[in-house]
């Protein structure tokens, strides 16, 4: 199972973009990269996933390095509601489909 | 479409007791996964059920067991509770994936278990 490295915490001002990095240097060629976030007192919430190409959805963008050893989750305009712990998770395309969570990045958004 | 619901929300037990936690999966989902989240840590995978059969297990002892019912709801049972079992227990449901990378898991808010 691929291991991930994320900053323990980050801060951002409200309305500004946030770039959350993740290193996953041991990722295998068929592992997707999933991002989840966990708001206070809630279960994790799906944000976005990708394999090789950059991806966009209504919540965020995902930029994946060409060698796939790292990725960056981009929140284009942080809001107070985006304050959460963000997890990047290399995820196998087949098998048990379990998620292996690290300790994630705690994002603090300043008003 | 209803989301994943878990019950109870909070529970207090004493060491040595047994506990059953319940999860109703999202409508149309046939796969349920259970996770344990200790304070300040990421969730740890316990096991997964797919169409009423266990489909993988994490590094948890046999006193952690589960069931999935024909309506795809699920139970997590923990016997002989220990103090270290105090944690947030999360249930996640997912669709039978059509293709790779599509097994998005939808989590409930969890059950907070305290073992005294």
PDB file of C-alpha atoms in Angstrom:
ATOM      1  CA  UNK A   1       0.000   0.000   0.000  1.00  0.00           C
ATOM      2  CA  UNK A   2       1.332   3.397  -0.970  1.00  0.00           C
ATOM      3  CA  UNK A   3       2.322   5.762   1.847  1.00  0.00           C
ATOM      4  CA  UNK A   4       1.463   9.446   1.818  1.00  0.00           C
ATOM      5  CA  UNK A   5       3.083  12.538   3.300  1.00  0.00           C
ATOM      6  CA  UNK A   6       1.039  15.666   3.949  1.00  0.00           C
ATOM      7  CA  UNK A   7       1.728  18.803   6.010  1.00  0.00           C
ATOM      8  CA  UNK A   8       0.171  18.529   9.456  1.00  0.00           C
ATOM      9  CA  UNK A   9      -1.523  21.896   9.150  1.00  0.00           C
ATOM     10  CA  UNK A  10      -1.995  24.875   6.852  1.00  0.00           C
ATOM     11  CA  UNK A  11      -3.669  28.253   7.099  1.00  0.00           C
ATOM     12  CA  UNK A  12      -5.418  30.320   4.479  1.00  0.00           C
ATOM     13  CA  UNK A  13      -7.288  33.588   4.356  1.00  0.00           C
ATOM     14  CA  UNK A  14     -10.907  33.493   3.360  1.00  0.00           C
ATOM     15  CA  UNK A  15     -11.587  34.067  -0.351  1.00  0.00           C
ATOM     16  CA  UNK A  16      -7.995  33.156  -1.287  1.00  0.00           C
ATOM     17  CA  UNK A  17      -6.847  30.002  -3.132  1.00  0.00           C
ATOM     18  CA  UNK A  18      -5.396  27.119  -1.160  1.00  0.00           C
ATOM     19  CA  UNK A  19      -2.952  24.517  -2.450  1.00  0.00           C
ATOM     20  CA  UNK A  20      -2.815  21.349  -0.351  1.00  0.00           C
ATOM     21  CA  UNK A  21       0.143  19.131  -1.295  1.00  0.00           C
ATOM     22  CA  UNK A  22       0.526  15.380  -0.960  1.00  0.00           C
ATOM     23  CA  UNK A  23       3.526  13.171  -1.653  1.00  0.00           C
ATOM     24  CA  UNK A  24       2.802   9.559  -2.609  1.00  0.00           C
ATOM     25  CA  UNK A  25       6.126   8.450  -4.084  1.00  0.00           C
ATOM     26  CA  UNK A  26       5.385   4.714  -3.724  1.00  0.00           C
ATOM     27  CA  UNK A  27       2.106   4.849  -5.619  1.00  0.00           C
ATOM     28  CA  UNK A  28       1.582   2.048  -8.129  1.00  0.00           C
ATOM     29  CA  UNK A  29       0.713   2.691 -11.747  1.00  0.00           C
ATOM     30  CA  UNK A  30      -2.922   1.680 -11.359  1.00  0.00           C
ATOM     31  CA  UNK A  31      -3.713   3.456  -8.087  1.00  0.00           C
ATOM     32  CA  UNK A  32      -6.125   6.330  -8.296  1.00  0.00           C
ATOM     33  CA  UNK A  33      -5.576   9.346  -6.053  1.00  0.00           C
ATOM     34  CA  UNK A  34      -8.607  10.187  -3.947  1.00  0.00           C
ATOM     35  CA  UNK A  35      -9.072  13.208  -1.738  1.00  0.00           C
ATOM     36  CA  UNK A  36     -11.477  13.336   1.151  1.00  0.00           C
ATOM     37  CA  UNK A  37     -12.071  15.920   3.819  1.00  0.00           C
ATOM     38  CA  UNK A  38     -13.479  15.624   7.305  1.00  0.00           C
ATOM     39  CA  UNK A  39     -15.339  18.545   8.785  1.00  0.00           C
ATOM     40  CA  UNK A  40     -15.596  18.768  12.587  1.00  0.00           C
ATOM     41  CA  UNK A  41     -17.930  16.159  14.079  1.00  0.00           C
ATOM     42  CA  UNK A  42     -18.619  14.563  10.693  1.00  0.00           C
ATOM     43  CA  UNK A  43     -17.468  11.568   8.697  1.00  0.00           C
ATOM     44  CA  UNK A  44     -15.067  11.987   5.777  1.00  0.00           C
ATOM     45  CA  UNK A  45     -16.558  13.533   2.636  1.00  0.00           C
ATOM     46  CA  UNK A  46     -15.427  12.770  -0.926  1.00  0.00           C
ATOM     47  CA  UNK A  47     -13.817  15.717  -2.670  1.00  0.00           C
ATOM     48  CA  UNK A  48     -12.244  14.549  -5.926  1.00  0.00           C
ATOM     49  CA  UNK A  49     -10.187  11.773  -7.519  1.00  0.00           C
ATOM     50  CA  UNK A  50      -7.932  11.288 -10.526  1.00  0.00           C
ATOM     51  CA  UNK A  51      -5.443   8.948 -12.178  1.00  0.00           C
ATOM     52  CA  UNK A  52      -3.079  10.891 -14.424  1.00  0.00           C
ATOM     53  CA  UNK A  53      -4.781  13.991 -15.790  1.00  0.00           C
ATOM     54  CA  UNK A  54      -5.737  17.059 -13.846  1.00  0.00           C
ATOM     55  CA  UNK A  55      -9.352  17.019 -12.733  1.00  0.00           C
ATOM     56  CA  UNK A  56     -11.897  19.688 -11.870  1.00  0.00           C
ATOM     57  CA  UNK A  57     -15.258  19.529 -10.148  1.00  0.00           C
ATOM     58  CA  UNK A  58     -17.512  21.968  -8.359  1.00  0.00           C
ATOM     59  CA  UNK A  59     -15.622  21.554  -5.089  1.00  0.00           C
ATOM     60  CA  UNK A  60     -11.979  21.645  -6.135  1.00  0.00           C
ATOM     61  CA  UNK A  61      -9.280  20.923  -8.680  1.00  0.00           C
ATOM     62  CA  UNK A  62      -6.716  18.150  -8.536  1.00  0.00           C
ATOM     63  CA  UNK A  63      -3.304  18.613 -10.102  1.00  0.00           C
ATOM     64  CA  UNK A  64      -1.295  15.401 -10.511  1.00  0.00           C
ATOM     65  CA  UNK A  65       2.434  15.478 -11.182  1.00  0.00           C
ATOM     66  CA  UNK A  66       3.613  13.905 -14.403  1.00  0.00           C
ATOM     67  CA  UNK A  67       5.493  11.164 -12.502  1.00  0.00           C
ATOM     68  CA  UNK A  68       2.422  10.700 -10.247  1.00  0.00           C
ATOM     69  CA  UNK A  69       4.555  10.858  -7.121  1.00  0.00           C
ATOM     70  CA  UNK A  70       2.717  13.883  -5.828  1.00  0.00           C
ATOM     71  CA  UNK A  71      -0.549  15.715  -6.220  1.00  0.00           C
ATOM     72  CA  UNK A  72      -2.067  19.002  -5.117  1.00  0.00           C
ATOM     73  CA  UNK A  73      -5.645  19.705  -4.142  1.00  0.00           C
ATOM     74  CA  UNK A  74      -6.639  23.242  -5.074  1.00  0.00           C
ATOM     75  CA  UNK A  75      -9.498  25.094  -3.428  1.00  0.00           C
ATOM     76  CA  UNK A  76      -9.990  28.130  -5.628  1.00  0.00           C
ATOM     77  CA  UNK A  77     -11.585  30.394  -3.015  1.00  0.00           C
ATOM     78  CA  UNK A  78     -11.430  29.167   0.541  1.00  0.00           C
ATOM     79  CA  UNK A  79     -14.455  29.732   2.738  1.00  0.00           C
ATOM     80  CA  UNK A  80     -14.870  29.220   6.458  1.00  0.00           C
ATOM     81  CA  UNK A  81     -16.814  26.052   5.648  1.00  0.00           C
ATOM     82  CA  UNK A  82     -13.665  24.586   4.051  1.00  0.00           C
ATOM     83  CA  UNK A  83     -11.944  24.343   7.437  1.00  0.00           C
ATOM     84  CA  UNK A  84     -11.396  20.596   7.781  1.00  0.00           C
ATOM     85  CA  UNK A  85      -8.821  17.811   7.767  1.00  0.00           C
ATOM     86  CA  UNK A  86      -7.914  16.887   4.178  1.00  0.00           C
ATOM     87  CA  UNK A  87      -6.720  13.388   3.330  1.00  0.00           C
ATOM     88  CA  UNK A  88      -5.089  12.193   0.126  1.00  0.00           C
ATOM     89  CA  UNK A  89      -5.486   8.471  -0.417  1.00  0.00           C
ATOM     90  CA  UNK A  90      -3.916   6.322  -3.133  1.00  0.00           C
ATOM     91  CA  UNK A  91      -6.669   3.853  -3.937  1.00  0.00           C
ATOM     92  CA  UNK A  92      -6.432   0.578  -5.785  1.00  0.00           C
ATOM     93  CA  UNK A  93      -8.706   0.096  -8.744  1.00  0.00           C
ATOM     94  CA  UNK A  94      -9.669  -3.425  -7.731  1.00  0.00           C
ATOM     95  CA  UNK A  95      -9.760  -5.662  -4.694  1.00  0.00           C
ATOM     96  CA  UNK A  96     -11.032  -4.733  -1.291  1.00  0.00           C
ATOM     97  CA  UNK A  97     -11.436  -1.053  -2.094  1.00  0.00           C
ATOM     98  CA  UNK A  98     -10.359  -0.145   1.433  1.00  0.00           C
ATOM     99  CA  UNK A  99      -9.112   3.339   2.059  1.00  0.00           C
ATOM    100  CA  UNK A 100      -5.839   3.800   3.941  1.00  0.00           C
ATOM    101  CA  UNK A 101      -5.982   7.175   5.647  1.00  0.00           C
ATOM    102  CA  UNK A 102      -2.921   9.027   6.908  1.00  0.00           C
ATOM    103  CA  UNK A 103      -3.151  11.831   9.438  1.00  0.00           C
ATOM    104  CA  UNK A 104      -4.075  14.412   6.790  1.00  0.00           C
ATOM    105  CA  UNK A 105      -3.667  18.199   6.708  1.00  0.00           C
ATOM    106  CA  UNK A 106      -5.704  20.346   9.052  1.00  0.00           C
ATOM    107  CA  UNK A 107      -6.738  23.466   7.119  1.00  0.00           C
ATOM    108  CA  UNK A 108      -7.584  26.579   9.070  1.00  0.00           C
ATOM    109  CA  UNK A 109      -9.371  29.370   7.215  1.00  0.00           C
ATOM    110  CA  UNK A 110      -9.019  32.863   8.619  1.00  0.00           C
ATOM    111  CA  UNK A 111     -11.841  35.385   8.255  1.00  0.00           C
TER     112      UNK A 111
ATOM    113  CA  UNK B   1     -32.012   9.674  -1.756  1.00  0.00           C
ATOM    114  CA  UNK B   2     -31.053   9.126   1.878  1.00  0.00           C
ATOM    115  CA  UNK B   3     -27.456   9.209   3.013  1.00  0.00           C
ATOM    116  CA  UNK B   4     -25.580   6.869   5.323  1.00  0.00           C
ATOM    117  CA  UNK B   5     -27.033   6.809   8.824  1.00  0.00           C
ATOM    118  CA  UNK B   6     -25.456   5.334  11.928  1.00  0.00           C
ATOM    119  CA  UNK B   7     -26.884   4.557  15.335  1.00  0.00           C
ATOM    120  CA  UNK B   8     -26.469   5.289  18.108  1.00  0.00           C
ATOM    121  CA  UNK B   9     -24.546   8.565  17.880  1.00  0.00           C
ATOM    122  CA  UNK B  10     -22.918   8.114  21.273  1.00  0.00           C
ATOM    123  CA  UNK B  11     -22.422   5.102  23.509  1.00  0.00           C
ATOM    124  CA  UNK B  12     -20.764   4.466  26.849  1.00  0.00           C
ATOM    125  CA  UNK B  13     -19.734   0.948  27.847  1.00  0.00           C
ATOM    126  CA  UNK B  14     -17.519  -0.619  30.456  1.00  0.00           C
ATOM    127  CA  UNK B  15     -14.511  -2.813  29.873  1.00  0.00           C
ATOM    128  CA  UNK B  16     -15.420  -6.421  29.060  1.00  0.00           C
ATOM    129  CA  UNK B  17     -18.891  -5.616  27.713  1.00  0.00           C
ATOM    130  CA  UNK B  18     -20.104  -6.188  24.176  1.00  0.00           C
ATOM    131  CA  UNK B  19     -21.452  -3.558  21.783  1.00  0.00           C
ATOM    132  CA  UNK B  20     -23.376  -3.508  18.510  1.00  0.00           C
ATOM    133  CA  UNK B  21     -23.262  -0.524  16.167  1.00  0.00           C
ATOM    134  CA  UNK B  22     -25.623  -0.131  13.237  1.00  0.00           C
ATOM    135  CA  UNK B  23     -25.382   1.384   9.796  1.00  0.00           C
ATOM    136  CA  UNK B  24     -27.932   1.989   7.062  1.00  0.00           C
ATOM    137  CA  UNK B  25     -26.257   2.351   3.708  1.00  0.00           C
ATOM    138  CA  UNK B  26     -27.137   4.889   1.061  1.00  0.00           C
ATOM    139  CA  UNK B  27     -29.965   3.857  -1.230  1.00  0.00           C
ATOM    140  CA  UNK B  28     -28.732   1.567  -4.025  1.00  0.00           C
ATOM    141  CA  UNK B  29     -25.370   0.795  -2.394  1.00  0.00           C
ATOM    142  CA  UNK B  30     -24.435  -2.858  -1.782  1.00  0.00           C
ATOM    143  CA  UNK B  31     -21.040  -2.446  -0.116  1.00  0.00           C
ATOM    144  CA  UNK B  32     -20.386  -1.335   3.456  1.00  0.00           C
ATOM    145  CA  UNK B  33     -17.017  -0.618   5.049  1.00  0.00           C
ATOM    146  CA  UNK B  34     -16.290   0.026   8.709  1.00  0.00           C
ATOM    147  CA  UNK B  35     -13.500   2.208  10.080  1.00  0.00           C
ATOM    148  CA  UNK B  36     -12.209   3.061  13.555  1.00  0.00           C
ATOM    149  CA  UNK B  37     -10.940   6.584  14.176  1.00  0.00           C
ATOM    150  CA  UNK B  38      -8.996   7.303  17.342  1.00  0.00           C
ATOM    151  CA  UNK B  39      -8.720  10.893  18.501  1.00  0.00           C
ATOM    152  CA  UNK B  40      -6.342  12.897  16.314  1.00  0.00           C
ATOM    153  CA  UNK B  41      -5.793  10.035  13.867  1.00  0.00           C
ATOM    154  CA  UNK B  42      -7.112   9.138  10.438  1.00  0.00           C
ATOM    155  CA  UNK B  43      -9.713   6.378  10.132  1.00  0.00           C
ATOM    156  CA  UNK B  44      -8.386   2.803  10.193  1.00  0.00           C
ATOM    157  CA  UNK B  45     -10.056   0.151   8.024  1.00  0.00           C
ATOM    158  CA  UNK B  46     -11.730  -2.652  10.006  1.00  0.00           C
ATOM    159  CA  UNK B  47     -13.510  -4.676   7.324  1.00  0.00           C
ATOM    160  CA  UNK B  48     -15.790  -4.471   4.319  1.00  0.00           C
ATOM    161  CA  UNK B  49     -18.958  -6.353   3.371  1.00  0.00           C
ATOM    162  CA  UNK B  50     -20.104  -6.827  -0.192  1.00  0.00           C
ATOM    163  CA  UNK B  51     -23.448  -8.505  -0.855  1.00  0.00           C
ATOM    164  CA  UNK B  52     -23.535  -9.989   2.664  1.00  0.00           C
ATOM    165  CA  UNK B  53     -20.026 -11.506   2.505  1.00  0.00           C
ATOM    166  CA  UNK B  54     -16.834 -10.173   4.128  1.00  0.00           C
ATOM    167  CA  UNK B  55     -14.696  -8.720   1.354  1.00  0.00           C
ATOM    168  CA  UNK B  56     -11.504  -7.869   3.186  1.00  0.00           C
ATOM    169  CA  UNK B  57     -10.326  -7.173   6.703  1.00  0.00           C
ATOM    170  CA  UNK B  58      -7.828  -4.836   8.297  1.00  0.00           C
ATOM    171  CA  UNK B  59      -5.518  -5.514  11.221  1.00  0.00           C
ATOM    172  CA  UNK B  60      -8.208  -5.976  13.877  1.00  0.00           C
ATOM    173  CA  UNK B  61      -8.688  -8.982  16.189  1.00  0.00           C
ATOM    174  CA  UNK B  62     -11.547 -11.474  15.770  1.00  0.00           C
ATOM    175  CA  UNK B  63     -13.517  -9.869  18.588  1.00  0.00           C
ATOM    176  CA  UNK B  64     -14.419  -7.281  15.939  1.00  0.00           C
ATOM    177  CA  UNK B  65     -17.058  -8.908  13.761  1.00  0.00           C
ATOM    178  CA  UNK B  66     -19.740  -7.770  11.374  1.00  0.00           C
ATOM    179  CA  UNK B  67     -22.837  -8.618   9.452  1.00  0.00           C
ATOM    180  CA  UNK B  68     -24.512  -7.315   6.356  1.00  0.00           C
ATOM    181  CA  UNK B  69     -28.216  -7.896   5.814  1.00  0.00           C
ATOM    182  CA  UNK B  70     -30.179  -8.486   2.591  1.00  0.00           C
ATOM    183  CA  UNK B  71     -31.181  -4.811   2.537  1.00  0.00           C
ATOM    184  CA  UNK B  72     -27.412  -4.017   2.718  1.00  0.00           C
ATOM    185  CA  UNK B  73     -27.583  -2.446   6.141  1.00  0.00           C
ATOM    186  CA  UNK B  74     -24.806  -3.581   8.449  1.00  0.00           C
ATOM    187  CA  UNK B  75     -23.750  -4.164  12.041  1.00  0.00           C
ATOM    188  CA  UNK B  76     -20.393  -3.960  13.737  1.00  0.00           C
ATOM    189  CA  UNK B  77     -20.031  -6.058  16.885  1.00  0.00           C
ATOM    190  CA  UNK B  78     -17.199  -5.727  19.342  1.00  0.00           C
ATOM    191  CA  UNK B  79     -16.812  -8.280  22.150  1.00  0.00           C
ATOM    192  CA  UNK B  80     -14.776  -8.018  25.328  1.00  0.00           C
ATOM    193  CA  UNK B  81     -14.372  -4.263  25.067  1.00  0.00           C
ATOM    194  CA  UNK B  82     -11.020  -2.766  25.979  1.00  0.00           C
ATOM    195  CA  UNK B  83     -10.208   0.807  26.935  1.00  0.00           C
ATOM    196  CA  UNK B  84      -8.366   1.277  23.609  1.00  0.00           C
ATOM    197  CA  UNK B  85     -11.584   0.550  21.737  1.00  0.00           C
ATOM    198  CA  UNK B  86     -12.751   4.052  22.649  1.00  0.00           C
ATOM    199  CA  UNK B  87     -13.013   5.786  19.289  1.00  0.00           C
ATOM    200  CA  UNK B  88     -15.295   7.099  16.572  1.00  0.00           C
ATOM    201  CA  UNK B  89     -16.627   4.230  14.469  1.00  0.00           C
ATOM    202  CA  UNK B  90     -17.436   5.165  10.899  1.00  0.00           C
ATOM    203  CA  UNK B  91     -19.502   3.309   8.360  1.00  0.00           C
ATOM    204  CA  UNK B  92     -19.186   3.981   4.635  1.00  0.00           C
ATOM    205  CA  UNK B  93     -21.293   2.661   1.791  1.00  0.00           C
ATOM    206  CA  UNK B  94     -20.460   2.412  -1.886  1.00  0.00           C
ATOM    207  CA  UNK B  95     -21.809   1.173  -5.184  1.00  0.00           C
ATOM    208  CA  UNK B  96     -20.656  -1.979  -6.846  1.00  0.00           C
ATOM    209  CA  UNK B  97     -18.103  -0.212  -9.049  1.00  0.00           C
ATOM    210  CA  UNK B  98     -18.743  -0.066 -12.743  1.00  0.00           C
ATOM    211  CA  UNK B  99     -15.123   0.680 -13.479  1.00  0.00           C
ATOM    212  CA  UNK B 100     -11.797   1.324 -11.765  1.00  0.00           C
ATOM    213  CA  UNK B 101     -11.528   4.245  -9.411  1.00  0.00           C
ATOM    214  CA  UNK B 102     -15.262   4.689  -9.151  1.00  0.00           C
ATOM    215  CA  UNK B 103     -15.781   3.095  -5.757  1.00  0.00           C
ATOM    216  CA  UNK B 104     -16.464   6.351  -3.961  1.00  0.00           C
ATOM    217  CA  UNK B 105     -17.289   5.727  -0.322  1.00  0.00           C
ATOM    218  CA  UNK B 106     -19.946   7.792   1.413  1.00  0.00           C
ATOM    219  CA  UNK B 107     -19.489   8.050   5.145  1.00  0.00           C
ATOM    220  CA  UNK B 108     -21.917   8.412   7.976  1.00  0.00           C
ATOM    221  CA  UNK B 109     -21.301  10.791  10.884  1.00  0.00           C
ATOM    222  CA  UNK B 110     -20.137   7.922  13.076  1.00  0.00           C
ATOM    223  CA  UNK B 111     -20.802   6.455  16.498  1.00  0.00           C
ATOM    224  CA  UNK B 112     -18.676   7.764  19.351  1.00  0.00           C
ATOM    225  CA  UNK B 113     -17.878   4.850  21.678  1.00  0.00           C
ATOM    226  CA  UNK B 114     -16.416   5.452  25.108  1.00  0.00           C
ATOM    227  CA  UNK B 115     -15.146   2.471  27.102  1.00  0.00           C
ATOM    228  CA  UNK B 116     -14.705   3.082  30.831  1.00  0.00           C
TER     229      UNK B 116
END
